[in-house]
PDB file of C-alpha atoms in Angstrom:
ATOM      1  CA  MET A1046      -7.239  -5.208   6.684  1.00 47.00           C
ATOM      2  CA  GLU A1047      -5.685  -5.490   3.267  1.00 61.00           C
ATOM      3  CA  ASN A1048      -7.104  -4.119   0.073  1.00 66.00           C
ATOM      4  CA  ASN A1049      -8.268  -7.477  -1.233  1.00 83.00           C
ATOM      5  CA  PHE A1050     -10.632  -6.393  -3.993  1.00 90.00           C
ATOM      6  CA  LYS A1051     -10.361  -7.789  -7.490  1.00 91.00           C
ATOM      7  CA  LYS A1052     -11.839  -6.619 -10.774  1.00 93.00           C
ATOM      8  CA  VAL A1053     -14.537  -8.856 -12.259  1.00 93.00           C
ATOM      9  CA  HIS A1054     -16.841  -8.916 -15.262  1.00 92.00           C
ATOM     10  CA  THR A1055     -20.324  -7.485 -14.930  1.00 92.00           C
ATOM     11  CA  PRO A1056     -23.192  -8.586 -17.187  1.00 92.00           C
ATOM     12  CA  VAL A1057     -22.908  -5.295 -19.077  1.00 93.00           C
ATOM     13  CA  ASP A1058     -19.198  -5.959 -19.743  1.00 94.00           C
ATOM     14  CA  LEU A1059     -20.024  -9.343 -21.221  1.00 95.00           C
ATOM     15  CA  ILE A1060     -22.821  -7.915 -23.379  1.00 96.00           C
ATOM     16  CA  ILE A1061     -20.568  -5.171 -24.764  1.00 96.00           C
ATOM     17  CA  SER A1062     -17.775  -7.651 -25.506  1.00 96.00           C
ATOM     18  CA  GLY A1063     -20.240 -10.033 -27.145  1.00 96.00           C
ATOM     19  CA  VAL A1064     -21.689  -7.305 -29.355  1.00 97.00           C
ATOM     20  CA  ILE A1065     -18.205  -6.301 -30.518  1.00 97.00           C
ATOM     21  CA  LEU A1066     -17.381  -9.922 -31.289  1.00 96.00           C
ATOM     22  CA  LEU A1067     -20.636 -10.425 -33.210  1.00 96.00           C
ATOM     23  CA  ALA A1068     -20.062  -7.180 -35.106  1.00 96.00           C
ATOM     24  CA  GLY A1069     -16.638  -8.483 -36.113  1.00 96.00           C
ATOM     25  CA  ILE A1070     -18.191 -11.712 -37.358  1.00 95.00           C
ATOM     26  CA  GLY A1071     -20.740  -9.724 -39.373  1.00 96.00           C
ATOM     27  CA  ILE A1072     -18.106  -7.422 -40.828  1.00 96.00           C
ATOM     28  CA  PHE A1073     -16.035 -10.474 -41.790  1.00 95.00           C
ATOM     29  CA  PHE A1074     -18.520 -11.207 -44.598  1.00 95.00           C
ATOM     30  CA  VAL A1075     -17.927  -7.725 -46.043  1.00 95.00           C
ATOM     31  CA  SER A1076     -14.225  -7.300 -45.347  1.00 94.00           C
ATOM     32  CA  LYS A1077     -12.147 -10.249 -44.209  1.00 95.00           C
ATOM     33  CA  TRP A1078      -9.367  -8.272 -42.486  1.00 96.00           C
ATOM     34  CA  GLY A1079     -11.681  -5.653 -41.025  1.00 95.00           C
ATOM     35  CA  GLY A1080     -13.921  -8.341 -39.564  1.00 96.00           C
ATOM     36  CA  MET A1081     -10.991 -10.206 -38.068  1.00 96.00           C
ATOM     37  CA  ALA A1082      -9.684  -6.978 -36.509  1.00 97.00           C
ATOM     38  CA  VAL A1083     -13.042  -6.112 -34.908  1.00 96.00           C
ATOM     39  CA  ALA A1084     -13.559  -9.727 -33.757  1.00 96.00           C
ATOM     40  CA  LEU A1085     -10.082  -9.684 -32.206  1.00 97.00           C
ATOM     41  CA  CYS A1086     -11.024  -6.496 -30.346  1.00 96.00           C
ATOM     42  CA  GLY A1087     -14.137  -8.290 -29.081  1.00 95.00           C
ATOM     43  CA  LEU A1088     -12.050 -11.226 -27.845  1.00 96.00           C
ATOM     44  CA  LEU A1089      -9.570  -8.888 -26.155  1.00 96.00           C
ATOM     45  CA  SER A1090     -12.397  -7.018 -24.455  1.00 95.00           C
ATOM     46  CA  PHE A1091     -13.607 -10.343 -22.981  1.00 93.00           C
ATOM     47  CA  LEU A1092     -10.190 -10.656 -21.357  1.00 94.00           C
ATOM     48  CA  VAL A1093      -9.495  -7.064 -20.370  1.00 93.00           C
ATOM     49  CA  TYR A1094     -12.756  -5.133 -19.905  1.00 92.00           C
ATOM     50  CA  LYS A1095     -13.835  -5.546 -16.259  1.00 93.00           C
ATOM     51  CA  SER A1096     -15.759  -2.793 -14.528  1.00 92.00           C
ATOM     52  CA  GLY A1097     -17.032  -4.638 -11.457  1.00 93.00           C
ATOM     53  CA  TRP A1098     -15.310  -5.457  -8.179  1.00 93.00           C
ATOM     54  CA  LYS A1099     -15.563  -8.310  -5.678  1.00 92.00           C
ATOM     55  CA  ARG A1100     -14.035  -8.636  -2.276  1.00 89.00           C
ATOM     56  CA  GLU A1101     -12.087 -11.806  -1.608  1.00 86.00           C
ATOM     57  CA  GLY A1102     -14.352 -14.337   0.082  1.00 83.00           C
ATOM     58  CA  ASP A1103     -17.548 -12.468  -0.844  1.00 83.00           C
ATOM     59  CA  GLU A1104     -19.494 -12.944  -4.071  1.00 84.00           C
ATOM     60  CA  THR A1105     -21.417  -9.636  -3.938  1.00 86.00           C
ATOM     61  CA  PRO A1106     -20.643  -7.546  -7.044  1.00 90.00           C
ATOM     62  CA  LEU A1107     -19.490  -4.051  -6.134  1.00 92.00           C
ATOM     63  CA  GLN A1108     -19.062  -0.732  -7.899  1.00 92.00           C
ATOM     64  CA  HIS A1109     -16.081   1.525  -7.207  1.00 92.00           C
ATOM     65  CA  ARG A1110     -15.901   5.301  -6.881  1.00 91.00           C
ATOM     66  CA  THR A1111     -12.782   7.324  -6.234  1.00 90.00           C
ATOM     67  CA  VAL A1112     -13.059  10.984  -5.261  1.00 89.00           C
ATOM     68  CA  GLU A1113     -10.390  13.535  -4.405  1.00 89.00           C
ATOM     69  CA  VAL A1114     -11.523  15.813  -1.588  1.00 88.00           C
ATOM     70  CA  SER A1115      -9.991  18.695   0.323  1.00 86.00           C
ATOM     71  CA  ARG A1116      -7.720  17.892   3.260  1.00 86.00           C
ATOM     72  CA  ASN A1117      -9.848  20.274   5.340  1.00 86.00           C
ATOM     73  CA  CYS A1118     -12.468  17.471   5.458  1.00 84.00           C
ATOM     74  CA  LYS A1119     -10.101  14.990   7.088  1.00 86.00           C
ATOM     75  CA  THR A1120     -11.410  15.305  10.656  1.00 87.00           C
ATOM     76  CA  SER A1121     -15.050  15.091   9.611  1.00 87.00           C
ATOM     77  CA  LEU A1122     -14.453  12.058   7.382  1.00 88.00           C
ATOM     78  CA  MET A1123     -12.378  10.263  10.043  1.00 89.00           C
ATOM     79  CA  GLU A1124     -15.122  10.833  12.640  1.00 87.00           C
ATOM     80  CA  PHE A1125     -17.766   9.647  10.162  1.00 88.00           C
ATOM     81  CA  LEU A1126     -15.839   6.445   9.456  1.00 87.00           C
ATOM     82  CA  GLU A1127     -15.392   5.842  13.193  1.00 86.00           C
ATOM     83  CA  GLY A1128     -19.144   6.344  13.759  1.00 83.00           C
ATOM     84  CA  LYS A1129     -18.778   9.516  15.852  1.00 84.00           C
ATOM     85  CA  ASN A1130     -20.221  11.895  13.238  1.00 77.00           C
ATOM     86  CA  GLU A1131     -23.585  11.483  11.477  1.00 80.00           C
ATOM     87  CA  GLU A1132     -22.955  13.788   8.481  1.00 83.00           C
ATOM     88  CA  PRO A1133     -19.615  13.763   6.659  1.00 84.00           C
ATOM     89  CA  ASP A1134     -18.222  17.055   5.376  1.00 82.00           C
ATOM     90  CA  VAL A1135     -17.144  16.402   1.797  1.00 85.00           C
ATOM     91  CA  ARG A1136     -15.652  19.292  -0.182  1.00 83.00           C
ATOM     92  CA  HIS A1137     -14.270  18.551  -3.612  1.00 84.00           C
ATOM     93  CA  GLY A1138     -10.969  20.081  -4.650  1.00 77.00           C
ATOM     94  CA  ASN A1139      -7.526  20.269  -3.160  1.00 77.00           C
ATOM     95  CA  GLU A1140      -7.748  23.198  -0.770  1.00 75.00           C
ATOM     96  CA  GLY A1141      -5.139  22.574   1.920  1.00 72.00           C
ATOM     97  CA  GLY A1142      -4.057  19.345   0.244  1.00 76.00           C
ATOM     98  CA  THR A1143      -5.719  16.284  -1.186  1.00 84.00           C
ATOM     99  CA  LEU A1144      -7.400  13.244   0.320  1.00 88.00           C
ATOM    100  CA  LEU A1145      -8.440  10.229  -1.733  1.00 90.00           C
ATOM    101  CA  LEU A1146     -11.762   8.692  -0.743  1.00 90.00           C
ATOM    102  CA  GLU A1147     -12.368   5.230  -2.219  1.00 91.00           C
ATOM    103  CA  VAL A1148     -15.806   3.660  -1.926  1.00 91.00           C
ATOM    104  CA  TRP A1149     -16.752   0.130  -3.017  1.00 93.00           C
ATOM    105  CA  TYR A1150     -20.505  -0.422  -2.797  1.00 92.00           C
ATOM    106  CA  ALA A1151     -23.179  -2.872  -3.881  1.00 90.00           C
ATOM    107  CA  PRO A1152     -25.745  -1.424  -6.319  1.00 88.00           C
ATOM    108  CA  ASP A1153     -28.518  -1.990  -3.734  1.00 88.00           C
ATOM    109  CA  LEU A1154     -26.274  -0.360  -1.057  1.00 85.00           C
ATOM    110  CA  SER A1155     -26.530  -3.452   1.173  1.00 84.00           C
ATOM    111  CA  LYS A1156     -22.735  -3.538   1.558  1.00 86.00           C
ATOM    112  CA  SER A1157     -20.072  -0.902   1.225  1.00 90.00           C
ATOM    113  CA  TYR A1158     -16.432  -0.434   2.085  1.00 91.00           C
ATOM    114  CA  VAL A1159     -14.518   2.839   2.391  1.00 91.00           C
ATOM    115  CA  GLN A1160     -10.851   3.739   2.619  1.00 91.00           C
ATOM    116  CA  LEU A1161      -9.303   7.180   3.081  1.00 91.00           C
ATOM    117  CA  SER A1162      -5.788   8.058   1.861  1.00 90.00           C
ATOM    118  CA  GLU A1163      -3.740  11.241   2.045  1.00 88.00           C
ATOM    119  CA  TYR A1164      -1.458  12.653  -0.644  1.00 84.00           C
ATOM    120  CA  MET A1165       2.009  12.934   0.894  1.00 82.00           C
ATOM    121  CA  GLU A1166       5.488  12.569  -0.569  1.00 80.00           C
ATOM    122  CA  LEU A1167       4.229  12.279  -4.167  1.00 82.00           C
ATOM    123  CA  ARG A1168       1.845   9.368  -3.525  1.00 86.00           C
ATOM    124  CA  PHE A1169      -1.316   8.483  -1.633  1.00 86.00           C
ATOM    125  CA  GLN A1170      -0.687   6.923   1.758  1.00 86.00           C
ATOM    126  CA  LYS A1171      -3.494   5.126   3.565  1.00 89.00           C
ATOM    127  CA  ILE A1172      -4.677   6.840   6.735  1.00 89.00           C
ATOM    128  CA  THR A1173      -7.532   4.409   7.461  1.00 87.00           C
ATOM    129  CA  GLU A1174      -8.015   0.728   6.953  1.00 88.00           C
ATOM    130  CA  ILE A1175     -10.943  -0.460   4.865  1.00 88.00           C
ATOM    131  CA  VAL A1176     -14.080   0.314   6.851  1.00 87.00           C
ATOM    132  CA  GLU A1177     -17.421  -1.412   6.286  1.00 88.00           C
ATOM    133  CA  LEU A1178     -20.433   0.928   6.402  1.00 88.00           C
ATOM    134  CA  ASN A1179     -24.106   0.178   6.938  1.00 85.00           C
ATOM    135  CA  GLU A1180     -26.774   1.102   4.386  1.00 86.00           C
ATOM    136  CA  SER A1181     -27.799   4.465   5.897  1.00 85.00           C
ATOM    137  CA  ALA A1182     -24.193   5.638   6.245  1.00 85.00           C
ATOM    138  CA  THR A1183     -23.509   4.557   2.656  1.00 85.00           C
ATOM    139  CA  ARG A1184     -26.497   6.582   1.411  1.00 85.00           C
ATOM    140  CA  LYS A1185     -25.291   9.677   3.285  1.00 85.00           C
ATOM    141  CA  LEU A1186     -21.756   9.363   1.956  1.00 86.00           C
ATOM    142  CA  LEU A1187     -22.740   8.694  -1.660  1.00 86.00           C
ATOM    143  CA  SER A1188     -25.190  11.614  -1.620  1.00 85.00           C
ATOM    144  CA  LYS A1189     -22.279  13.917  -0.730  1.00 82.00           C
ATOM    145  CA  LEU A1190     -20.071  12.598  -3.558  1.00 81.00           C
TER     146      LEU A1190
END
């Protein structure tokens, strides 16, 4: 399974961008160039500022968390993602090496996706495909992060 997530606007992103744009319009009446600069920043934030995620083919908005954990947790995390282990062992830090745990989850935890990568040869290499978790497993994992 490919990493087919794309960044999207959330309502908060649009509100922040709109406030910046409106502030620029208000400042324009005091200082023409200052107002245009702030309004331009507001327009750019509409284009660039995206904090949400969506999976291709699914319209559920997701949040994204990335955590570096110790390589000593690899076995426990692999078993948890395969459904063999009920409680994942998550230890932050880089003792014994570094693993990258990426979690995309819906705010209501109805859907979540997880991928585990290992730091080798100066970059993170995927050691699992993207795994979909149920709500209870998502709660357990996020409580450990």
